[in-house]
Amino acid sequence: MSFSTMLAAMGEGMLRTCAIFFLTLLFSLPLGMVVMFLRRSKIRVVREVTKIYIAIMRGTPLMLQLLMWYFSPYYLFGLSIRGYRFPAIIIGFAMNYAAYFAEIFRGGIEAIPQGQYEAAEVLGYSKTQTFFKIILPQVIKTILPSVTNEVITLVKDTSLAFTLAYNEMFSLAKQIAASQTSFVPFVVAGVFYFVANYVVAFVMERIEKALDYYR
Amino acid sequence: MILQMKNIQKSFGELEVLKDISLEVDSGEVVSIIGPSGSGKSTLLRCATFLERVNAGEIRYMDKAAVTTNAQGEAVYVGHKELADVKRYFGLVFQQFNLFPHYSVLKNIMDAPIHVQKRNKDEVHEEAMALLKKMDLEQRANAYPCQLSGGQQQRVAIARALALKPSILFFDEPTSALDPELTGEVLKVIRQLAEEKMTMVVVTHEMPFARAVSNRVIFMDKGVIVEQGDPEEVFGNPTQERTKQFLRHYQR
Ligand SMILES: Nc1ncnc2c1ncn2[C@@H]1O[C@H](COP(=O)(O)OP(=O)(O)OP(=O)(O)O)[C@@H](O)[C@H]1O
Ligand SMILES: [Mg+2]
């Protein structure tokens, strides 16, 4: 197998890895916001249940969670899980990352001084206006470094999809490496993750810079 | 009558912070509230501006009831919409300024008139620039709060409150967070507003300022109004022992 054929074979895996990455962000960021609101709910039961959810998501291996999401419809309800592989991966990743993002968002929200809410209230802003115009922009600025960390971890975590025998880039690298008895696919995989994270760090730094105009 | 507070009671748990306080403010009046730490001055302003809920009593702005007391002696607030209407009558300037750090000076001032009061943008811009000029800050319209001194930030906060054209403006120790050399510029602005007959209630520890600027001084202690009246009377010839004690402390 020539190097270019190998790259072509792995290229498809890279696309799948990217799909996992972007879909996870797409779902877990808003979901994390929802979980954060539930975690801060005035209703105690809601708060406690959300705490347990977060504890489970953060306290058990993502690999195990993926297996659980994939196989539980079959073992619990006897449902067919054919064609469910990719959705299970996205659900597993999104639910897991939502828990982490929720805690990051919560930290950001709680760092906003009470005076900001009071000033907005006296000026007549509605609750929605206060959140979207006054609070959220400041939260985004404070949480950006932690979000960057999470996103970088996500790039590397996509390789966990191999648990469900999904042919993303890392699984392909392993297969090709085994069949060709070559070390090269691993190097290619390493370079891929490194470059992807370099791009992530670069983009996030740009955003941080753009928000540097105030303290 | 711009503001009418009657028999206000406010407790935090077991702690009674306001005990049956009544306060009326007429148009054009400047009222100073003085008193020792913990006497309930901030709580009174926070109740007047609905940042805290009173336990009992009545609050009216421009003869519109915002809070009444029912037969069981509990405070009843009017509905959300009516309360929002009443809120337009007052503004509040905080000790810690509480400017929005991510908005420029100009946006801090213009945003609420445009997005809360839905007023015309050009008109609001013109008024905001006039306010900045009055605060001697026209040069800093595009600066961000973090680039300003405390005194400048507080003047922006005053402009922000005035931009909504309140009928009465409350100040909670507007100069207490400032370095001593910066208090003058803020007090000067308040003095100027007093000359223009802006109705104001100012909680302050600046006794000479309170004496010079206000039409009426209120001395509060332990949740009650101990003494009130003409500043010359209260400062020059207080009748209550507690007032004398408090003022003696300040004359040193
Ligand atoms: N949110 C709150 N919860 C519990 N107690 C409170 C709260 N706010 C104020 N208090 C208490 O109420 C009393 C009056 O406080 P307040 O802030 O009104 O006093 P103040 O006259 O403004 O004092 P200062 O001159 O120090 O600002 C104090 O004993 C304070 O500890
Ligand atoms: Mg106070």
Coordinates of C-alpha atoms and ligand atoms in Angstrom, one line a residue:
Chain A
M1 CA 0.0 0.0 0.0
S2 CA 1.5 3.3 -1.1
F3 CA 1.5 6.3 1.3
S4 CA -1.1 8.1 -0.8
T5 CA -3.5 5.2 -0.8
M6 CA -3.0 5.0 2.9
L7 CA -3.8 8.7 3.3
A8 CA -6.8 8.3 1.1
A9 CA -8.1 5.5 3.3
M10 CA -7.5 7.4 6.4
G11 CA -8.9 10.6 4.9
E12 CA -12.4 9.1 5.1
G13 CA -11.8 8.4 8.8
M14 CA -10.7 12.0 9.3
L15 CA -14.0 13.2 7.9
R16 CA -15.8 10.9 10.4
T17 CA -13.7 12.1 13.2
C18 CA -14.6 15.7 12.2
A19 CA -18.2 14.8 12.1
I20 CA -18.1 13.5 15.7
F21 CA -16.2 16.6 16.8
F22 CA -18.5 19.2 15.3
L23 CA -21.8 17.4 16.0
T24 CA -20.7 16.9 19.7
L25 CA -20.0 20.6 20.0
L26 CA -23.2 21.5 18.2
F27 CA -25.3 19.5 20.7
S28 CA -23.3 19.6 23.9
L29 CA -22.9 23.4 24.1
P30 CA -26.6 24.3 24.1
L31 CA -27.4 21.1 26.1
G32 CA -24.7 22.2 28.6
M33 CA -26.5 25.5 28.9
V34 CA -29.8 23.7 29.7
V35 CA -28.1 21.4 32.2
M36 CA -26.5 24.5 33.9
F37 CA -30.0 26.0 34.2
L38 CA -31.4 22.8 35.7
R39 CA -28.4 22.6 38.1
R40 CA -29.3 26.1 39.3
S41 CA -33.0 25.5 39.4
K42 CA -35.0 26.8 42.3
I43 CA -36.7 23.4 42.6
R44 CA -34.6 21.2 44.8
V45 CA -35.5 17.9 43.1
V46 CA -34.5 19.2 39.7
R47 CA -31.2 20.5 41.2
E48 CA -30.4 17.2 42.9
V49 CA -31.2 15.0 40.0
T50 CA -29.1 17.2 37.8
K51 CA -26.2 17.0 40.2
I52 CA -26.4 13.2 40.1
Y53 CA -26.5 13.3 36.3
I54 CA -23.3 15.4 36.3
A55 CA -21.6 13.2 38.8
I56 CA -22.3 10.1 36.7
M57 CA -21.2 11.8 33.5
R58 CA -17.9 13.0 35.1
G59 CA -17.3 10.0 37.3
T60 CA -17.5 7.1 34.9
P61 CA -15.3 6.5 31.8
L62 CA -16.7 7.9 28.5
M63 CA -15.8 4.6 26.9
L64 CA -18.3 2.8 29.3
Q65 CA -20.9 5.4 28.6
L66 CA -20.6 4.9 24.9
L67 CA -21.1 1.2 25.3
M68 CA -24.1 1.8 27.5
W69 CA -25.8 4.2 25.1
Y70 CA -25.3 1.8 22.2
F71 CA -26.3 -1.4 23.8
S72 CA -28.9 -0.4 26.3
P73 CA -31.8 -0.1 23.8
Y74 CA -31.2 -3.8 23.0
Y75 CA -30.6 -5.1 26.5
L76 CA -33.2 -3.0 28.3
F77 CA -36.0 -3.0 25.7
G78 CA -35.0 -5.7 23.2
L79 CA -34.9 -3.1 20.4
S80 CA -32.8 -3.6 17.3
I81 CA -29.7 -1.4 17.3
R82 CA -28.9 -1.8 13.7
G83 CA -27.8 1.5 12.2
Y84 CA -27.8 3.1 15.6
R85 CA -24.0 3.1 16.0
F86 CA -23.4 6.7 14.9
P87 CA -26.3 8.3 16.7
A88 CA -25.2 6.4 19.9
I89 CA -21.7 7.9 19.6
I90 CA -23.1 11.4 19.2
I91 CA -25.6 11.0 22.0
G92 CA -22.8 9.6 24.3
F93 CA -20.4 12.4 23.5
A94 CA -23.0 15.1 23.7
M95 CA -24.4 14.0 27.0
N96 CA -20.9 13.6 28.5
Y97 CA -19.6 16.9 27.3
A98 CA -22.8 18.7 28.2
A99 CA -22.1 17.8 31.9
Y100 CA -18.6 19.3 31.7
F101 CA -19.8 22.4 29.8
A102 CA -22.6 22.9 32.3
E103 CA -20.1 23.1 35.2
I104 CA -17.9 25.5 33.3
F105 CA -20.9 27.7 32.4
R106 CA -22.1 27.6 36.0
G107 CA -18.7 28.7 37.3
G108 CA -18.8 31.6 34.7
I109 CA -22.3 32.6 35.7
E110 CA -21.5 32.5 39.4
A111 CA -18.4 34.7 38.9
I112 CA -20.6 37.6 37.6
P113 CA -21.1 40.1 40.5
Q114 CA -24.6 40.5 41.8
G115 CA -24.3 44.3 41.1
Q116 CA -24.6 43.6 37.3
Y117 CA -28.0 42.0 37.8
E118 CA -29.1 44.8 40.1
A119 CA -28.0 47.5 37.7
A120 CA -29.8 45.8 34.9
E121 CA -32.9 45.4 37.0
V122 CA -33.0 49.0 38.0
L123 CA -32.5 50.1 34.4
G124 CA -35.6 48.2 33.5
Y125 CA -34.0 45.3 31.5
S126 CA -36.2 42.2 31.3
K127 CA -34.8 38.9 32.6
T128 CA -34.1 37.7 29.1
Q129 CA -32.4 40.9 28.0
T130 CA -30.3 40.8 31.2
F131 CA -29.1 37.3 30.5
F132 CA -28.4 37.7 26.8
K133 CA -27.1 41.3 26.7
I134 CA -25.4 41.7 30.1
I135 CA -24.6 38.4 31.6
L136 CA -23.8 36.0 28.8
P137 CA -21.2 38.1 27.0
Q138 CA -19.2 38.4 30.2
V139 CA -19.7 34.7 31.0
I140 CA -18.3 33.8 27.6
K141 CA -15.2 35.9 28.2
T142 CA -14.4 34.3 31.6
I143 CA -15.0 30.7 30.5
L144 CA -13.2 30.8 27.2
P145 CA -9.9 29.3 28.5
S146 CA -11.7 26.4 30.2
V147 CA -13.8 25.8 27.1
T148 CA -10.6 25.7 25.1
N149 CA -9.3 22.9 27.3
E150 CA -12.5 20.9 27.0
V151 CA -12.5 21.3 23.2
I152 CA -8.9 20.1 22.9
T153 CA -9.8 17.1 25.1
L154 CA -12.7 16.4 22.8
V155 CA -10.5 16.3 19.7
K156 CA -8.5 13.5 21.3
D157 CA -11.5 11.8 22.9
T158 CA -13.1 11.3 19.4
S159 CA -10.8 8.3 19.2
L160 CA -12.9 6.6 21.8
A161 CA -15.5 6.0 19.1
F162 CA -13.4 2.9 18.3
T163 CA -15.1 1.3 21.3
L164 CA -18.3 1.0 19.2
A165 CA -16.2 -0.2 16.2
Y166 CA -16.9 3.0 14.3
N167 CA -14.4 3.6 11.6
E168 CA -13.2 7.0 12.5
M169 CA -9.6 8.0 11.9
F170 CA -8.0 6.3 14.9
S171 CA -9.8 2.9 14.2
L172 CA -8.7 3.0 10.6
A173 CA -5.1 3.8 11.6
K174 CA -5.1 0.7 13.9
Q175 CA -6.5 -1.5 11.2
I176 CA -4.1 -0.3 8.5
A177 CA -1.2 -0.5 10.8
A178 CA -2.1 -4.1 11.6
S179 CA -2.7 -5.2 8.0
Q180 CA 0.3 -3.5 6.6
T181 CA 2.6 -4.1 9.6
S182 CA 3.5 -0.5 9.5
F183 CA 4.0 2.2 12.0
V184 CA 3.3 5.0 9.6
P185 CA -0.6 5.2 10.2
F186 CA 0.0 6.0 13.8
V187 CA 2.3 8.8 12.9
V188 CA -0.3 10.1 10.5
A189 CA -2.9 9.9 13.2
G190 CA -0.7 11.7 15.7
V191 CA 0.0 14.5 13.2
F192 CA -3.7 14.8 12.5
Y193 CA -4.7 15.2 16.2
F194 CA -1.8 17.6 16.8
V195 CA -2.7 19.8 13.8
A196 CA -6.4 19.7 14.7
N197 CA -5.6 20.9 18.2
Y198 CA -3.3 23.5 16.9
V199 CA -6.1 24.9 14.8
V200 CA -8.5 24.8 17.8
A201 CA -6.0 26.6 20.0
F202 CA -5.3 29.2 17.3
V203 CA -9.0 29.9 16.8
M204 CA -9.8 30.1 20.5
E205 CA -6.8 32.5 21.0
R206 CA -8.2 34.7 18.3
I207 CA -11.6 34.8 20.0
E208 CA -9.9 35.5 23.4
K209 CA -8.0 38.4 21.7
A210 CA -11.1 39.7 20.2
L211 CA -12.7 39.9 23.7
D212 CA -9.6 41.5 25.2
Y213 CA -10.9 45.0 24.8
Y214 CA -12.4 45.0 28.3
R215 CA -11.6 43.6 31.7
Chain B
M1 CA -45.4 64.0 45.8
I2 CA -42.8 62.0 43.9
L3 CA -42.2 59.2 46.5
Q4 CA -44.2 58.1 49.4
M5 CA -43.1 55.3 51.7
K6 CA -45.4 54.5 54.6
N7 CA -44.8 52.3 57.6
I8 CA -42.1 50.2 55.9
Q9 CA -41.0 47.1 57.7
K10 CA -38.2 44.9 56.5
S11 CA -36.6 41.9 58.2
F12 CA -33.8 39.5 57.2
G13 CA -34.9 36.4 59.0
E14 CA -34.9 37.4 62.7
L15 CA -33.1 40.7 62.1
E16 CA -35.5 43.6 61.9
V17 CA -33.6 46.1 59.7
L18 CA -36.4 48.7 59.0
K19 CA -38.9 49.3 61.7
D20 CA -41.9 51.3 60.6
I21 CA -40.1 53.8 58.4
S22 CA -42.1 56.5 56.6
L23 CA -40.5 58.8 54.0
E24 CA -41.9 61.3 51.6
V25 CA -40.0 63.2 48.9
D26 CA -41.4 66.2 47.0
S27 CA -40.5 67.3 43.6
G28 CA -37.2 69.2 43.5
E29 CA -36.2 68.1 47.0
V30 CA -32.7 66.8 47.9
V31 CA -32.8 64.5 50.9
S32 CA -29.7 63.2 52.6
I33 CA -29.8 60.1 54.7
I34 CA -27.0 59.8 57.3
G35 CA -26.5 57.3 60.1
P36 CA -24.1 54.7 61.4
S37 CA -23.1 51.5 59.6
G38 CA -25.8 48.9 59.7
S39 CA -28.6 51.3 60.5
G40 CA -30.5 50.2 57.4
K41 CA -29.8 53.1 54.9
S42 CA -28.9 50.9 52.0
T43 CA -31.8 48.6 52.8
L44 CA -34.2 51.5 52.7
L45 CA -33.0 52.5 49.2
R46 CA -33.1 48.9 48.0
C47 CA -36.7 48.6 49.2
A48 CA -37.6 51.9 47.5
T49 CA -36.0 50.6 44.2
F50 CA -37.6 47.1 44.6
L51 CA -34.3 45.3 44.9
E52 CA -35.6 44.0 48.2
R53 CA -39.2 43.2 49.0
V54 CA -40.6 44.9 52.1
N55 CA -42.5 42.8 54.6
A56 CA -45.1 45.5 55.2
G57 CA -45.9 49.1 54.3
E58 CA -46.8 51.2 51.3
I59 CA -44.8 52.5 48.4
R60 CA -46.1 55.0 45.9
Y61 CA -44.4 56.9 43.1
M62 CA -46.2 59.9 41.6
D63 CA -49.4 58.7 43.4
K64 CA -49.3 55.3 41.7
A65 CA -49.3 52.5 44.3
A66 CA -46.6 50.0 43.8
V67 CA -46.8 48.3 47.2
T68 CA -49.8 48.1 49.6
T69 CA -50.5 46.2 52.7
N70 CA -53.4 43.8 52.9
A71 CA -55.7 43.1 55.9
Q72 CA -53.3 40.5 57.2
G73 CA -50.6 43.1 57.4
E74 CA -48.5 41.7 54.5
A75 CA -47.1 43.7 51.7
V76 CA -48.7 43.2 48.3
Y77 CA -46.9 44.2 45.2
V78 CA -48.7 45.3 42.0
G79 CA -48.4 43.1 38.9
H80 CA -45.2 42.8 36.8
K81 CA -46.4 45.2 34.2
E82 CA -47.6 47.9 36.6
L83 CA -44.4 47.5 38.6
A84 CA -42.3 48.0 35.4
D85 CA -44.3 51.2 34.8
V86 CA -43.5 52.5 38.2
K87 CA -39.9 51.6 37.9
R88 CA -39.5 54.2 35.2
Y89 CA -39.9 56.9 37.8
F90 CA -36.6 56.3 39.6
G91 CA -33.0 55.7 39.0
L92 CA -30.3 54.3 41.3
V93 CA -26.6 55.0 41.5
F94 CA -24.6 52.4 43.3
Q95 CA -21.6 52.6 45.6
Q96 CA -19.7 50.2 43.3
F97 CA -20.9 51.9 40.0
N98 CA -21.9 48.6 38.4
L99 CA -21.2 49.8 34.9
F100 CA -21.4 47.1 32.2
P101 CA -17.7 46.3 31.6
H102 CA -18.3 45.0 28.0
Y103 CA -20.1 48.2 26.9
S104 CA -18.3 51.4 26.0
V105 CA -19.2 54.5 28.0
L106 CA -21.6 55.6 25.3
K107 CA -23.3 52.2 25.0
N108 CA -23.7 52.0 28.8
I109 CA -25.7 55.2 28.6
M110 CA -27.6 54.6 25.4
D111 CA -28.5 51.0 25.7
A112 CA -31.4 51.1 28.2
P113 CA -33.1 54.1 26.6
I114 CA -33.0 52.3 23.2
H115 CA -33.7 48.8 24.2
V116 CA -35.9 49.3 27.3
Q117 CA -37.7 52.5 26.6
K118 CA -37.6 51.8 22.8
R119 CA -36.7 55.4 22.0
N120 CA -35.2 56.8 18.8
K121 CA -31.5 56.0 18.5
D122 CA -30.4 59.4 17.1
E123 CA -32.3 61.3 19.7
V124 CA -30.9 59.1 22.5
H125 CA -27.4 59.6 21.1
E126 CA -27.7 63.3 21.1
E127 CA -29.0 63.3 24.7
A128 CA -26.2 60.9 25.8
M129 CA -23.6 63.2 24.3
A130 CA -25.1 66.1 26.1
L131 CA -25.1 64.1 29.4
L132 CA -21.4 63.2 28.9
K133 CA -20.6 66.9 28.3
K134 CA -22.4 67.8 31.5
M135 CA -20.3 65.1 33.3
D136 CA -17.2 66.5 31.6
L137 CA -16.5 63.2 29.9
E138 CA -17.2 63.9 26.2
Q139 CA -13.7 62.8 25.4
R140 CA -14.2 59.4 26.9
A141 CA -17.4 58.4 25.0
N142 CA -15.7 55.4 23.3
A143 CA -13.6 54.3 26.3
Y144 CA -14.5 51.2 28.3
P145 CA -15.2 51.4 32.0
C146 CA -11.9 49.6 32.9
Q147 CA -10.0 52.5 31.2
L148 CA -11.6 55.1 33.5
S149 CA -10.8 56.2 37.1
G150 CA -13.4 55.5 39.8
G151 CA -14.6 59.1 39.7
Q152 CA -15.1 58.9 36.0
Q153 CA -16.9 55.6 36.2
Q154 CA -19.3 57.0 38.8
R155 CA -20.0 60.0 36.6
V156 CA -20.8 57.6 33.8
A157 CA -23.1 55.7 36.1
I158 CA -24.9 58.9 37.0
A159 CA -25.3 59.7 33.3
R160 CA -26.6 56.2 32.6
A161 CA -29.3 56.7 35.3
L162 CA -30.2 60.2 34.0
A163 CA -30.5 59.0 30.4
L164 CA -33.7 57.2 31.4
K165 CA -35.1 60.6 32.6
P166 CA -36.1 59.5 36.1
S167 CA -38.3 61.7 38.3
I168 CA -36.2 60.8 41.3
L169 CA -32.6 59.6 41.6
F170 CA -31.3 57.6 44.5
F171 CA -27.6 57.5 45.5
D172 CA -26.2 54.9 47.8
E173 CA -22.9 56.2 49.1
P174 CA -21.8 57.4 45.7
T175 CA -18.3 58.4 46.8
S176 CA -17.5 55.7 49.3
A177 CA -15.6 53.5 46.9
L178 CA -13.5 56.3 45.6
D179 CA -10.1 57.6 46.6
P180 CA -10.5 60.8 48.6
E181 CA -9.1 63.0 45.8
L182 CA -11.8 61.7 43.5
T183 CA -14.9 62.3 45.6
G184 CA -14.9 66.0 44.8
E185 CA -15.7 65.5 41.1
V186 CA -18.6 63.3 41.8
L187 CA -20.0 65.5 44.5
K188 CA -19.7 68.5 42.2
V189 CA -21.9 66.7 39.6
I190 CA -24.6 65.9 42.3
R191 CA -24.4 69.5 43.5
Q192 CA -25.0 70.7 39.9
L193 CA -28.0 68.4 39.6
A194 CA -29.4 69.8 42.9
E195 CA -29.1 73.3 41.4
E196 CA -31.2 72.1 38.4
K197 CA -33.8 70.9 40.9
M198 CA -33.3 67.2 40.3
T199 CA -35.2 65.3 43.0
M200 CA -32.6 63.2 44.8
V201 CA -32.2 61.0 47.9
V202 CA -28.6 60.6 48.8
V203 CA -27.2 58.2 51.4
T204 CA -23.8 59.6 52.3
H205 CA -21.1 59.9 54.9
E206 CA -19.9 63.2 53.5
M207 CA -21.3 65.5 56.2
P208 CA -20.3 68.9 54.8
F209 CA -21.8 67.9 51.4
A210 CA -25.0 66.8 53.0
R211 CA -25.2 70.0 55.0
A212 CA -24.5 72.2 52.0
V213 CA -26.6 70.5 49.3
S214 CA -29.7 69.0 50.8
N215 CA -33.0 70.5 51.7
R216 CA -33.6 67.9 54.4
V217 CA -31.4 65.6 56.4
I218 CA -32.6 62.3 57.8
F219 CA -30.7 60.6 60.6
M220 CA -31.3 56.9 60.8
D221 CA -30.2 54.5 63.5
K222 CA -31.1 50.9 64.1
G223 CA -33.8 50.8 61.5
V224 CA -35.7 54.0 62.6
I225 CA -35.6 57.6 61.6
V226 CA -34.3 59.3 64.8
E227 CA -34.4 62.8 63.6
Q228 CA -35.0 64.8 60.4
G229 CA -35.3 68.3 59.2
D230 CA -33.4 71.3 57.8
P231 CA -29.7 70.6 57.5
E232 CA -28.7 73.6 59.6
E233 CA -31.0 72.3 62.4
V234 CA -29.9 68.7 62.3
F235 CA -26.2 69.5 62.0
G236 CA -26.1 72.7 64.0
N237 CA -28.6 72.0 66.7
P238 CA -29.6 68.3 66.9
T239 CA -32.4 67.5 69.4
Q240 CA -31.7 63.8 69.9
E241 CA -28.9 62.4 72.0
R242 CA -28.1 59.7 69.4
T243 CA -27.8 62.3 66.6
K244 CA -25.4 64.4 68.8
Q245 CA -23.3 61.3 69.5
F246 CA -23.1 60.4 65.8
L247 CA -22.2 63.9 64.7
R248 CA -19.6 64.3 67.4
H249 CA -17.9 61.3 66.0
Y250 CA -17.7 63.0 62.6
Q251 CA -16.5 66.3 63.9
R252 CA -13.3 64.8 65.1
Ligands
LIG1 N1 -29.3 40.5 52.2 C1 -29.2 40.6 53.5 N2 -29.3 39.5 54.3 C2 -29.2 39.5 55.7 N3 -28.9 40.7 56.3 C3 -28.8 41.8 55.6 C4 -28.9 41.8 54.2 N4 -28.7 43.1 53.8 C5 -28.4 43.8 54.9 N5 -28.5 43.1 56.0 C6 -28.3 43.5 57.4 O1 -29.2 44.6 57.6 C7 -28.6 45.6 58.4 C8 -28.6 46.9 57.7 O2 -27.8 46.9 56.5 P1 -27.7 48.1 55.5 O3 -26.8 47.7 54.5 O4 -29.0 48.6 55.1 O5 -27.0 49.2 56.5 P2 -26.4 50.6 56.0 O6 -27.0 51.6 56.9 O7 -26.5 50.8 54.6 O8 -24.8 50.5 56.5 P3 -23.5 51.0 55.8 O9 -23.3 52.4 56.2 O10 -22.4 50.1 56.3 O11 -23.7 50.9 54.3 C9 -27.2 45.1 58.7 O12 -27.2 44.6 60.0 C10 -26.9 44.1 57.6 O13 -26.0 43.1 58.1
MG2 MG -25.1 50.9 53.0

